[in-house]
Short mmCIF file of C-alpha atoms and ligand atoms in Angstrom, two decimals:
data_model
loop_
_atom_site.label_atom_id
_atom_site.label_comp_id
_atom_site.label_asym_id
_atom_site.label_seq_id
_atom_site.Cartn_x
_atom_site.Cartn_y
_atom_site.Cartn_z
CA UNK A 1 167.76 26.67 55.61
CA UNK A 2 168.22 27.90 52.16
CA UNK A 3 169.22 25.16 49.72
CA UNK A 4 172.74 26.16 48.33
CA UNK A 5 175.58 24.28 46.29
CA UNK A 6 178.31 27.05 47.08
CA UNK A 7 177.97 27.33 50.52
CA UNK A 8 179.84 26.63 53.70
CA UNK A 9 181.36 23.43 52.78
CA UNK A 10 181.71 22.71 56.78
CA UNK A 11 179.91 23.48 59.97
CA UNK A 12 181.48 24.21 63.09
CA UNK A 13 185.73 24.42 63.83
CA UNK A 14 188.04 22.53 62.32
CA UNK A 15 190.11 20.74 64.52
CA UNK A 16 192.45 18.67 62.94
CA UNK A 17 196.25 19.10 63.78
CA UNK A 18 196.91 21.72 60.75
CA UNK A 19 193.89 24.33 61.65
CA UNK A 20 195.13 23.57 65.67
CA UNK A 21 198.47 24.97 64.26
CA UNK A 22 197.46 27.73 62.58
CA UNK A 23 195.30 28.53 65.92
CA UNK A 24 198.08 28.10 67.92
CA UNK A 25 200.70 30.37 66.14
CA UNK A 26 198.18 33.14 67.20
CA UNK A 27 200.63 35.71 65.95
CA UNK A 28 201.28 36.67 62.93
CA UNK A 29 203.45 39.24 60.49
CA UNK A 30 202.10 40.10 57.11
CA UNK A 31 204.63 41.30 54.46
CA UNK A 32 202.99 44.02 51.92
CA UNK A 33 205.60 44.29 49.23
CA UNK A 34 205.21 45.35 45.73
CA UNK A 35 206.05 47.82 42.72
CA UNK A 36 204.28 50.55 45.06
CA UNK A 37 207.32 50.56 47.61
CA UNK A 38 209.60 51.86 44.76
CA UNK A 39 206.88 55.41 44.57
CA UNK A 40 205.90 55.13 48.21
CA UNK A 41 203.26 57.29 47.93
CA UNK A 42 204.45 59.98 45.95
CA UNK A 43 203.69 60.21 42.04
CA UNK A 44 204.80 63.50 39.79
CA UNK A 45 205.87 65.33 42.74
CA UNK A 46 202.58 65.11 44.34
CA UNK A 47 202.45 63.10 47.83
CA UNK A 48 199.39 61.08 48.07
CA UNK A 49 198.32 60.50 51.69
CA UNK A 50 195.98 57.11 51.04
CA UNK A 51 197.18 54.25 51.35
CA UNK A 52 200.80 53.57 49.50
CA UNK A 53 199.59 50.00 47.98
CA UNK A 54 196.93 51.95 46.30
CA UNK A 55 199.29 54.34 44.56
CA UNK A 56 198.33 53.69 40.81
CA UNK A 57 194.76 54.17 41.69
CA UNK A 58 195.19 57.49 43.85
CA UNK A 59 197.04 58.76 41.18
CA UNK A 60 195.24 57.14 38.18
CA UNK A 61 198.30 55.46 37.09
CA UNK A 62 197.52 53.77 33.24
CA UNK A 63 198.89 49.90 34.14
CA UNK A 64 201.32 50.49 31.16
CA UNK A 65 202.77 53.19 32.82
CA UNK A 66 202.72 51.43 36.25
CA UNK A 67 203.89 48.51 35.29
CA UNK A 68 207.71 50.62 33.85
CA UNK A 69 208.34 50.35 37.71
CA UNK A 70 209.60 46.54 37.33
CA UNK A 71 212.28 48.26 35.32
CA UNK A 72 213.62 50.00 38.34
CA UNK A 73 212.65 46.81 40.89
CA UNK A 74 216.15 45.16 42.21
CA UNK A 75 216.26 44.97 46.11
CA UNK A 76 219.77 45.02 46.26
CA UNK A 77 219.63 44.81 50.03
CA UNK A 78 217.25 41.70 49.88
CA UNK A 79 218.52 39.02 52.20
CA UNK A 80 215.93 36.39 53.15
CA UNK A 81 217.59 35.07 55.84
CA UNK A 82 217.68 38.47 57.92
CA UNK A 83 214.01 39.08 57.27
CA UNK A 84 213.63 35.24 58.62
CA UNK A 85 215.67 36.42 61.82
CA UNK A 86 213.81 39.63 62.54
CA UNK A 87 210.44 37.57 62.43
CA UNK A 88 211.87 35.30 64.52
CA UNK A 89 213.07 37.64 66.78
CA UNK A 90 209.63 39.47 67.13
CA UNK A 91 208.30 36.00 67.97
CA UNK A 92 205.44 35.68 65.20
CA UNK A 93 204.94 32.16 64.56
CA UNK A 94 203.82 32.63 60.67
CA UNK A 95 204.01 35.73 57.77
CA UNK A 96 201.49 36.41 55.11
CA UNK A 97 203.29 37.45 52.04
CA UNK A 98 201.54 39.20 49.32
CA UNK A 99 202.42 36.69 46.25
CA UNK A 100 200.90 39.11 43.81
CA UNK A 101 199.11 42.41 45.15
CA UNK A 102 195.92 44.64 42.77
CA UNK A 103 198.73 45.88 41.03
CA UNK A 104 199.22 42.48 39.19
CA UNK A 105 203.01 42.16 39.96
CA UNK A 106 204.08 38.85 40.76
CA UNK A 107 206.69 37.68 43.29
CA UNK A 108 207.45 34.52 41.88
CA UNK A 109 208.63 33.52 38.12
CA UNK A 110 204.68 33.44 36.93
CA UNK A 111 204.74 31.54 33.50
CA UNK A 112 201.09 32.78 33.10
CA UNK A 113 202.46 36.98 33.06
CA UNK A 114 205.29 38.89 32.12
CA UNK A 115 204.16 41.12 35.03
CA UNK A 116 206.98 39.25 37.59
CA UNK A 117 210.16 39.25 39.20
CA UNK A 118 211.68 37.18 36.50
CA UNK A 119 211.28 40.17 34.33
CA UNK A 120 212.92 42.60 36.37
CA UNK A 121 216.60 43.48 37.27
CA UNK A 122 216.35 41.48 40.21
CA UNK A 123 215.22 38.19 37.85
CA UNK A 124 215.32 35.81 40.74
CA UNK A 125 212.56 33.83 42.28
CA UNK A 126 211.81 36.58 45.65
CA UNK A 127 208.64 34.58 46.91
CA UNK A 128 211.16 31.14 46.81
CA UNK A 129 213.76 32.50 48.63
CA UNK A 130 211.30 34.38 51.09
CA UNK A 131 209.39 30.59 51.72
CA UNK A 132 212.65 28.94 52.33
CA UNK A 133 214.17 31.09 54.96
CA UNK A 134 210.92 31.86 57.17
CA UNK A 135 210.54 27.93 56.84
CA UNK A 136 214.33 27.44 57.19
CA UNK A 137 213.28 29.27 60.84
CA UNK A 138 210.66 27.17 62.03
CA UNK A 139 208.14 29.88 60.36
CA UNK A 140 205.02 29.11 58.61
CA UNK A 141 204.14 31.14 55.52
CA UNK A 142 201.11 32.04 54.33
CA UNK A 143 200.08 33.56 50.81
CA UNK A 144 198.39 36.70 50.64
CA UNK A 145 196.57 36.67 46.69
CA UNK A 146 194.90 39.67 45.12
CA UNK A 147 192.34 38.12 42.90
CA UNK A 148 191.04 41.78 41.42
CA UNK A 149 194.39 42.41 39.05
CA UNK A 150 194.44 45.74 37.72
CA UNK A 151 196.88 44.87 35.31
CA UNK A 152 194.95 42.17 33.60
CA UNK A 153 193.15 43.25 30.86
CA UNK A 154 190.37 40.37 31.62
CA UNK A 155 189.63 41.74 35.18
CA UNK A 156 186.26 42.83 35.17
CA UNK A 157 184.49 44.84 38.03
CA UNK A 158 181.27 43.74 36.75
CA UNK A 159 180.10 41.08 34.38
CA UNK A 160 176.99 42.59 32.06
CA UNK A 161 177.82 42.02 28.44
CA UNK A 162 178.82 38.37 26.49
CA UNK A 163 182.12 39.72 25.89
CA UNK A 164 182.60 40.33 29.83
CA UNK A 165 181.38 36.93 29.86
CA UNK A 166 184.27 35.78 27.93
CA UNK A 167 186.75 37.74 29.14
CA UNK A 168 186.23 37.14 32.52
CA UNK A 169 185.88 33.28 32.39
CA UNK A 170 189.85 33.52 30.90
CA UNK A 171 190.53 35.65 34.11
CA UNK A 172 189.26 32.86 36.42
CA UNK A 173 191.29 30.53 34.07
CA UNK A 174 194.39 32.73 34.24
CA UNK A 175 193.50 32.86 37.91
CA UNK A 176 193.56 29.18 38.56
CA UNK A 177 196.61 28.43 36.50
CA UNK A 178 198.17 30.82 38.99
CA UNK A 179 197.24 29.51 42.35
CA UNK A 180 197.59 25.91 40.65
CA UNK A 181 201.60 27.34 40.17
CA UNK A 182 201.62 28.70 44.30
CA UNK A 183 200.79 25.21 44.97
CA UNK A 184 202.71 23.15 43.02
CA UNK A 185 205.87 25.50 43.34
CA UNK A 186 205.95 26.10 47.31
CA UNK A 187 204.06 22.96 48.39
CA UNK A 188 205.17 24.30 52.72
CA UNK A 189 202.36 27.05 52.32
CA UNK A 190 200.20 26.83 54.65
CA UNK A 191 197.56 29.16 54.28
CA UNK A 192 196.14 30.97 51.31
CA UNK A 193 194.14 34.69 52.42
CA UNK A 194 192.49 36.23 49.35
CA UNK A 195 191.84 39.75 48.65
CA UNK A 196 190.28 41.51 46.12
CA UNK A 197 187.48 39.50 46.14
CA UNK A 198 184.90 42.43 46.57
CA UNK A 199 183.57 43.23 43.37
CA UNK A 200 180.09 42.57 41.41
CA UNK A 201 182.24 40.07 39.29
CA UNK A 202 183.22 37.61 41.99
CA UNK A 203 179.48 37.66 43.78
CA UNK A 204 178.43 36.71 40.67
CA UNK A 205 180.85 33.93 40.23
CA UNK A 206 180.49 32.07 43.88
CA UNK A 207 180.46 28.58 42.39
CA UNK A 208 184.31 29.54 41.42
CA UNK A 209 185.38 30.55 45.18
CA UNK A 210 183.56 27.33 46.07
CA UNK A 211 185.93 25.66 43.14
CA UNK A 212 189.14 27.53 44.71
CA UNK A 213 189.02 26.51 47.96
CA UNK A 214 188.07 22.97 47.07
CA UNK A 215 191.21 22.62 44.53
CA UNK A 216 193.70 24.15 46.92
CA UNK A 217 192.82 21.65 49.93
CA UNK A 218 192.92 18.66 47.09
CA UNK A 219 195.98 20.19 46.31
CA UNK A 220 197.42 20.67 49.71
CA UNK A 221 195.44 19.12 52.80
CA UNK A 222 195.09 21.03 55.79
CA UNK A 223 195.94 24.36 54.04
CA UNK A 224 193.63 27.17 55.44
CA UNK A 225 191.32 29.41 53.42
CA UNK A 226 190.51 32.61 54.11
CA UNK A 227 186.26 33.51 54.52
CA UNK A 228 186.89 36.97 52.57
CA UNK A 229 187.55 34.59 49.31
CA UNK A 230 184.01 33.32 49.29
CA UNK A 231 180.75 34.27 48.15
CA UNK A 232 177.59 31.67 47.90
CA UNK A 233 175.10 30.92 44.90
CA UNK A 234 173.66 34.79 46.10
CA UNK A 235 176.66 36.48 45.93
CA UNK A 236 176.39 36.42 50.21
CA UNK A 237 180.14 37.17 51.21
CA UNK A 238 182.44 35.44 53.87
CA UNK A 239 179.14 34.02 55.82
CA UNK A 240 176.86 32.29 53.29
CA UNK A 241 173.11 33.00 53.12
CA UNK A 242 171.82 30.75 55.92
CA UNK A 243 174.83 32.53 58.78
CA UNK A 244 177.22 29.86 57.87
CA UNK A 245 181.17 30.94 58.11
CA UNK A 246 182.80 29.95 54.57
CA UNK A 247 186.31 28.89 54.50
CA UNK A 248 188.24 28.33 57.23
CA UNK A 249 188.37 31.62 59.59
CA UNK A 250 186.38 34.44 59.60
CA UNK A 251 189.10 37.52 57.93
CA UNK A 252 186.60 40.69 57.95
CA UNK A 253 188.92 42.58 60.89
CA UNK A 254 191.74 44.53 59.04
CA UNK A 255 192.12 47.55 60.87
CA UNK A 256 189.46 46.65 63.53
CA UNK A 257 188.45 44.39 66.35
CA UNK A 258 185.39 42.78 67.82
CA UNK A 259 184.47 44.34 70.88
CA UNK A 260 185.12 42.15 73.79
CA UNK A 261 181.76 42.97 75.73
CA UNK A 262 179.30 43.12 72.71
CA UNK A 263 180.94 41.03 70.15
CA UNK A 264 181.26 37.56 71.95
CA UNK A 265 179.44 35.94 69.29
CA UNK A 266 183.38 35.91 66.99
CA UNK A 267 184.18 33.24 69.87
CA UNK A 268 182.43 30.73 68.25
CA UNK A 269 184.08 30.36 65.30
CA UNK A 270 187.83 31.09 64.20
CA UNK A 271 188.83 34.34 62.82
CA UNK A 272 192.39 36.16 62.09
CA UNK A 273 192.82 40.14 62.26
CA UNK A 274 195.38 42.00 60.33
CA UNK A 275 196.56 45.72 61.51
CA UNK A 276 198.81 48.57 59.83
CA UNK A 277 201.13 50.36 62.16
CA UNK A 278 200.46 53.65 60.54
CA UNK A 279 196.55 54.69 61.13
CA UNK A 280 196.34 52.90 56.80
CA UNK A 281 199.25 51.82 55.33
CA UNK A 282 200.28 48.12 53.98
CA UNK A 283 202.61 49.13 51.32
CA UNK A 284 205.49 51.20 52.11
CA UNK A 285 204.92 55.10 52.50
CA UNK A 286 207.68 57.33 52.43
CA UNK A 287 206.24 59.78 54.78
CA UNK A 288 204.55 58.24 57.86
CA UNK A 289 204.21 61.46 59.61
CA UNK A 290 201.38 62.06 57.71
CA UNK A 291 198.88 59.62 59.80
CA UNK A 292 199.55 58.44 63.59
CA UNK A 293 201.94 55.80 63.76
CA UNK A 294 200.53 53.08 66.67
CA UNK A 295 203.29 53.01 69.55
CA UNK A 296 204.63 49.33 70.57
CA UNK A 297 202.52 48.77 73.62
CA UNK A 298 199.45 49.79 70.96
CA UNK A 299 200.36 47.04 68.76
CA UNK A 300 200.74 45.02 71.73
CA UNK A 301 197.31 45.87 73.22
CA UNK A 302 195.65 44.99 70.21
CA UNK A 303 197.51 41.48 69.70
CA UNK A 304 196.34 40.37 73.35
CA UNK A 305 192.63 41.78 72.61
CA UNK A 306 192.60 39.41 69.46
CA UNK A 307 193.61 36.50 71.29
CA UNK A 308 191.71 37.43 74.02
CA UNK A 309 188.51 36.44 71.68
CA UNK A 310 189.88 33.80 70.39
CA UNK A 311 191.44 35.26 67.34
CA UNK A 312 194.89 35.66 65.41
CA UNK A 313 196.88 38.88 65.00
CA UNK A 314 198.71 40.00 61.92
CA UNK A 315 201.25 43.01 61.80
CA UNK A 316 201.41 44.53 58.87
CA UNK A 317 205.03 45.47 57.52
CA UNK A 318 205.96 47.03 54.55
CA UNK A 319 209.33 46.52 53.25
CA UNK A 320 211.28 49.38 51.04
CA UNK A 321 211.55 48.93 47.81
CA UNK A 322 215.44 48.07 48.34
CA UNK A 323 214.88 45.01 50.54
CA UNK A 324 215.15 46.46 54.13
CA UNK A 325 212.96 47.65 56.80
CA UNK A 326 212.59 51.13 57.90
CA UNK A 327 213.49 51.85 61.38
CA UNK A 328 210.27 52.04 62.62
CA UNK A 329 209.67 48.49 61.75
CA UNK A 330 212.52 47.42 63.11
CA UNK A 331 212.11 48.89 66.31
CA UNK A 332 208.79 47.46 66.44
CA UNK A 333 209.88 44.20 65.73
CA UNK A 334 212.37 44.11 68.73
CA UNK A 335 209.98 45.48 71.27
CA UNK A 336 207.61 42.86 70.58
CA UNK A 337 209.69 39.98 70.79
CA UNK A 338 211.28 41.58 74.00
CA UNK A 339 207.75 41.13 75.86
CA UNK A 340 206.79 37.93 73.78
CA UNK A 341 209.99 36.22 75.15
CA UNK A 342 209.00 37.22 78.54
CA UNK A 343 205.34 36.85 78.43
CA UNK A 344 204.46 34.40 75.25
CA UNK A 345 202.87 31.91 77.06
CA UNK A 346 199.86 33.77 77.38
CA UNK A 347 199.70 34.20 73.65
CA UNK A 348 200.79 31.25 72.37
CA UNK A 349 197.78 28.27 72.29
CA UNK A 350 195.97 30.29 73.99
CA UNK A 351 192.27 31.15 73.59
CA UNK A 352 189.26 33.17 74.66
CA UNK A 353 189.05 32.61 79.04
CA UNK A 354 185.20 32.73 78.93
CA UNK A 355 185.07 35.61 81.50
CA UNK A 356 183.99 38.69 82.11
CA UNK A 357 186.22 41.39 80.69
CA UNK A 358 187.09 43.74 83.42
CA UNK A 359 189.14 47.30 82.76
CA UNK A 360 192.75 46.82 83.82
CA UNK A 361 192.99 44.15 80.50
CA UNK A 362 192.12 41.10 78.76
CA UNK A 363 192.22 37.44 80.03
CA UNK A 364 193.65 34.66 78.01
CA UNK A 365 193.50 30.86 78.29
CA UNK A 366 195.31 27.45 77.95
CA UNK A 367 193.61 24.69 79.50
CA UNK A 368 193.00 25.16 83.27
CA UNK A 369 195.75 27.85 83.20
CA UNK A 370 194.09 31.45 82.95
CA UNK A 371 196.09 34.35 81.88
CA UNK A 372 195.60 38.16 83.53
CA UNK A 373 197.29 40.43 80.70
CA UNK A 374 197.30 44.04 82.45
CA UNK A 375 197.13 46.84 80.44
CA UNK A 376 195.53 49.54 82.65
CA UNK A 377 196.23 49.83 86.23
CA UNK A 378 193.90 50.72 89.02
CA UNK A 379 194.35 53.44 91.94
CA UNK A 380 192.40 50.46 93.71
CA UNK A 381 196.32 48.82 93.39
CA UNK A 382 193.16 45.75 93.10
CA UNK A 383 192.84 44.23 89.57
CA UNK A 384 188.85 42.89 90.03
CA UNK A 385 188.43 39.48 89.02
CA UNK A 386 185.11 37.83 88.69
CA UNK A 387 184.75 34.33 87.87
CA UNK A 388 181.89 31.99 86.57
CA UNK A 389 179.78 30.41 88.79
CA UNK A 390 181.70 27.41 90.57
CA UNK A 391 184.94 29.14 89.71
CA UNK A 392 187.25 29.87 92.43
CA UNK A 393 190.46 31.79 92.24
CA UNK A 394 193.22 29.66 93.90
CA UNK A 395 196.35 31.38 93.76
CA UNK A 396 197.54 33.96 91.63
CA UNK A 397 201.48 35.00 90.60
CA UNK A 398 203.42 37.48 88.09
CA UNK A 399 204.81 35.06 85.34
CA UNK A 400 207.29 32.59 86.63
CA UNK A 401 207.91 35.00 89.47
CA UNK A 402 206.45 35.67 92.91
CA UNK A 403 202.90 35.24 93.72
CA UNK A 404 200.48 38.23 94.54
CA UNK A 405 197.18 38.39 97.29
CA UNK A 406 194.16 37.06 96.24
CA UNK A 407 191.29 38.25 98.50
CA UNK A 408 188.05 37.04 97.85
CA UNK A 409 185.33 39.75 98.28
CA UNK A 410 182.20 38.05 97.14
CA UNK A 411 180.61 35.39 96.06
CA UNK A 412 183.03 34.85 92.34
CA UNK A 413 184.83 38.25 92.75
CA UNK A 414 188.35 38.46 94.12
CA UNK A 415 191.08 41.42 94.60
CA UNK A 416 194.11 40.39 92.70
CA UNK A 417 196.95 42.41 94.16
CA UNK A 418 199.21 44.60 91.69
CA UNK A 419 202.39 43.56 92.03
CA UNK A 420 204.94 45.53 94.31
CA UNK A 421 207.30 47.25 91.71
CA UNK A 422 205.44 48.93 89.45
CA UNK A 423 206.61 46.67 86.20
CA UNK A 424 206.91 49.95 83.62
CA UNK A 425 204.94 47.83 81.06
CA UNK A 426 202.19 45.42 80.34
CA UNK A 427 202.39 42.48 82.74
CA UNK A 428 200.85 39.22 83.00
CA UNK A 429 199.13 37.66 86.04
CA UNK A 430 199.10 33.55 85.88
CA UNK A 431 195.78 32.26 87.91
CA UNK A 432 195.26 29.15 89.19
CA UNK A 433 191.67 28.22 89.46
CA UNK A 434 189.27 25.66 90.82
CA UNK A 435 186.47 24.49 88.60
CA UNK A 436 184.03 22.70 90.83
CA UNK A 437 180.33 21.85 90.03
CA UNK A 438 178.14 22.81 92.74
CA UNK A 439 180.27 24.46 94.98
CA UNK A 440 178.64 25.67 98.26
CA UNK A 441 179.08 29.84 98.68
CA UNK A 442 178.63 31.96 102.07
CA UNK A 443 177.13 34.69 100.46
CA UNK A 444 173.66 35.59 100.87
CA UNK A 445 171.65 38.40 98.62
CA UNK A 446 170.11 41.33 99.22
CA UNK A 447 166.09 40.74 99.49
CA UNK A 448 165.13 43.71 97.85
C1 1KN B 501 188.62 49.46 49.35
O1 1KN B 501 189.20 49.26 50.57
C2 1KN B 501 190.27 48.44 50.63
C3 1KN B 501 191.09 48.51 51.74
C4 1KN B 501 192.21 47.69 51.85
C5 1KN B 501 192.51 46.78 50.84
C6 1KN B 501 193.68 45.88 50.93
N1 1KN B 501 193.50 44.90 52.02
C7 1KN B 501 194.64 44.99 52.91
C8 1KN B 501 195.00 43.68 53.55
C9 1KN B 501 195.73 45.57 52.03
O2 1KN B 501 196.25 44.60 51.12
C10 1KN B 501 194.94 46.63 51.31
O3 1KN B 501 195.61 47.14 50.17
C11 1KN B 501 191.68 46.71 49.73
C12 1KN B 501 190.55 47.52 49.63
#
C-alpha cells in the first residue's frame, strides 16, 4: 500500500449504533432550495432547460446580479411543520437540506456572509425552523454543503499563483468557520453530504477534507460524512489511492445505480444514492414538461433497487420559491407513503439478500426474513427463485396476508406462485427460509 496521511481514516463498515441508524432509515428526501427557485429556470425571458440550481451559470449570471434575488426571497407560505408532515407521510426516515447551495446563499443567519436569510425579507432563521420540525417528527436531518461558492470572491477553481494561495487558504478558513456554525447551531444533525468538492482546488487541498471530517466527528460523534467530500495526499477522490472508501458511505450515485448483476462489489461497503424526479432537476423548474418526469412506481423501483444492494435512497424535491410544493411533489409524496405503509418492512433495516437477482424484481433482507419485491410479472404466473447452496425455501406469503405455493423444481430453484388477484401494483412476497450446512439434495447432474 501507498503510504498516505489523508487517507481513509477507517477500514471496513462502521457499525456503531449512529451509522446502524443512518443504514436503517434507508430512505431518504433531499430538499434543494435556494435563490434559483425564485427564476426557476427562466432568466430575461429566455427558458433554460439545464438544470434550475444551475441557473446563474446557464445564464452567466454576474453573483452581484444574482445575489439581488435575496431581495425578492420571503416564502410567505413557509410552514415547517407541514413540510415535517408530508415527509412523514411519504415515510422517509431522514431529509438532506441544502444549508447553502454553489450559489453561496445561506439558509441559516451565517455571521461569516451577508449572503443569508437574515438579510432577506423573510429575516428568520429557515434552516432552524426546518431542523426543529423534521426532528419535532421523529425525522433525522442531514446537511447538504456546497463547498465550491460562486459567490465568494476567494473560491478558486484552481490554485496556480501565491495570491490563489492566499486567497484560497481564507476560503477554507471562511469554510470552516461555517461548518464550525452548522455544528454548534443545530447540534441534532446527523449527517453532513458535501458537494462541490470537484475542482483542481480541493484535490489539491486533501489534507483539509481529511481536517473536515475529523473536526465535524470531534464536534459531533457519530455524525456521517459523505465520500464525495474527500480527496487523499494525490488528489484521489471519494476512494483514496490504495481502493480505500473515505468517509463514511460511498455518495458517487446521483442520478444512477449500480447494476445489481455486475456491480456487487457496492455491497461491501455503505453507499447512499440521490435521484431527481424530472430526468435533471434539484432546484425548482418552472416548466417540467421539458424533460420526462419519473412516474411513482419509477421512483419506487429505483428505491427498492438501492436497498436491494445495500444502499440508501434520496428523493430529490425542490420546493417553490414561496414555501410550498408543486403538485407533482405532492402527489409523489402520498403515493409513496401509501405503499411504504403497506410494504415498509421490506425497506426499512433491510439490506442486500445475497441472491441471485432474477427478472420479476429485487430481493431484500432483515435477518433470516427475505423479502420478494415484484416489479415485473411473469406469463409463467411463477416468480423463479434460486437460492444459495444449503438454502431452502420454506414457505412463502404476500405481506401479512395469505401464503402462496412454493414448488421446488430443482436442486435451490423453486416456483413462487403469483398471488391470485392480480395486486395492480408492486407487491411484496415474505420468504421463510432454511439455512442448513450440508444439506443432502436429490438431484443428480447431467454427465455431459
Ligand atoms: C457538473 O455536474 C454537476 C451535477 C450536479 C451537481 C449538483 N449535485 C446535486 C446533488 C445537485 O445539488 C446538483 O446541483 C453539481 C455538478
Amino acid at each position: 500500500e501507498i503510504p498516505l496521511n489523508y487517507g481513509a481514516d477507517r477500514l471496513g463498515k462502521r457499525y456503531d449504533a449512529d451509522m446502524q441508524k443512518f443504514r436503517d432509515n434507508r430512505l431518504g428526501a433531499f430538499i434543494h432550495w435556494g435563490l434559483y427557485a425564485i427564476p426557476g429556470g427562466e432568466w430575461n425571458g429566455k427558458v433554460y432547460p439545464g438544470a434550475a440550481e444551475w441557473l446563474k451559470s446557464w445564464a452567466k449570471v454576474p453573483s452581484g446580479e444574482w445575489l439581488e434575488l435575496m431581495k425578492q426571497w420571503n416564502p410567505t407560505k413557509f410552514d415547517a411543520r407541514k413540510w415535517a408532515k408530508m415527509a412523514k407521510e411519504m415515510g422517509v426516515r431522514y431529509v438532506k437540506i441544502t444549508t447553502k447551495h454553489h450559489e453561496g446563499f445561506c439558509l441559516w443567519p451565517s455571521k461569516y456572509t451577508e449572503n443569508t436569510v437574515a438579510n432577506t425579507p423573510y429575516k428568520k432563521d429557515l434552516l432552524g425552523e426546518m431542523v426543529k420540525a423534521y426532528n419535532d417528527e421523529g425525522i433525522d436531518v442531514h446537511f447538504y454543503f456546497s463547498v465550491m461558492d460562486w459567490s465568494h470572491p476567494d473560491w478558486r477553481y484552481d490554485v496556480k499563483t501565491p495570491e490563489d494561495s492566499a486567497a484560497f487558504s481564507r476560503f477554507l478558513t471562511f469554510t470552516d468557520n461555517q461548518l464550525k456554525e452548522l455544528a454548534t447551531l443545530y447540534p441534532t444533525v446527523k449527517d453532513f453530504w458535501f458537494d462541490g468538492t470537484w475542482d483542481a482546488s480541493i484535490k489539491k487541498n486533501g489534507w483539509w477534507t481529511s481536517h473536515v471530517e475529523r473536526m465535524l466527528k470531534e464536534m459531533l460523534p457519530g455524525v456521517t460524512i459523505n465520500s464525495r467530500l474527500r480527496a487523499d495526499d494525490y488528489g484521489k477522490r471519494h476512494f483514496d489511492s490504495n481502493g480505500h472508501l473515505m468517509g463514511d458511505y460511498e455518495s458517487g450515485y446521483e442520478r444512477r445505480l449500480p447494476d445489481p448483476v455486475k456491480d456487487l462489489k457496492v455491497t461491501r461497503w455503505d453507499w447512499e444514492a440521490c435521484m431527481t424526479v424530472p430526468e435533471n432537476q434539484w432546484g425548482y423548474h418552472k416548466d417540467w414538461s421539458l424533460s420526462y418526469v419519473k412516474t411513482p412506481v419509477e421512483v419506487l423501483e429505483r428505491i427498492v433497487h438501492a436497498v436491494s444492494m445495500g444502499g440508501n435512497m434520496v428523493v430529490n424535491f425542490g420546493p417553490q420559491a414561496d414555501g410550498d410544493f408543486r403538485s407533482e411533489e405532492k402527489e409523489l409524496a402520498k403515493s409513496i407513503g401509501a405503499w411504504m405503509k403497506k410494504n415498509g418492512q421490506c425497506i426499512y433495516g433491510c439490506d442486500y439478500a445475497g441472491w441471485e437477482k432474477q427478472p420479476w424484481g429485487y430481493y431484500t433482507r432483515k435477518g433470516s426474513d427475505v423479502y420478494m419485491v415484484v416489479f415485473n410479472c411473469p406469463y409463467s404466473k411463477h416468480l423463479t427463485v434460486k437460492t444459495p447452496k444449503g438454502t431452502q425455501v420454506v414457505k412463502a406469503a404476500l405481506l401479512n396476508r395469505k401464503s402462496v405455493k412454493v414448488v421446488e423444481t430443482a436442486r435451490n430453484e423453486y416456483n413462487v406462485d403469483m398471488p391470485a388477484q392480480e395486486p395492480g401494483e408492486p407487491f411484496v412476497i415474505k420468504l421463510q427460509i432454511k439455512e442448513a450446512a450440508g444439506v443432502v439434495d436429490k438431484y443428480r447432474d447431467a454427465l455431459t
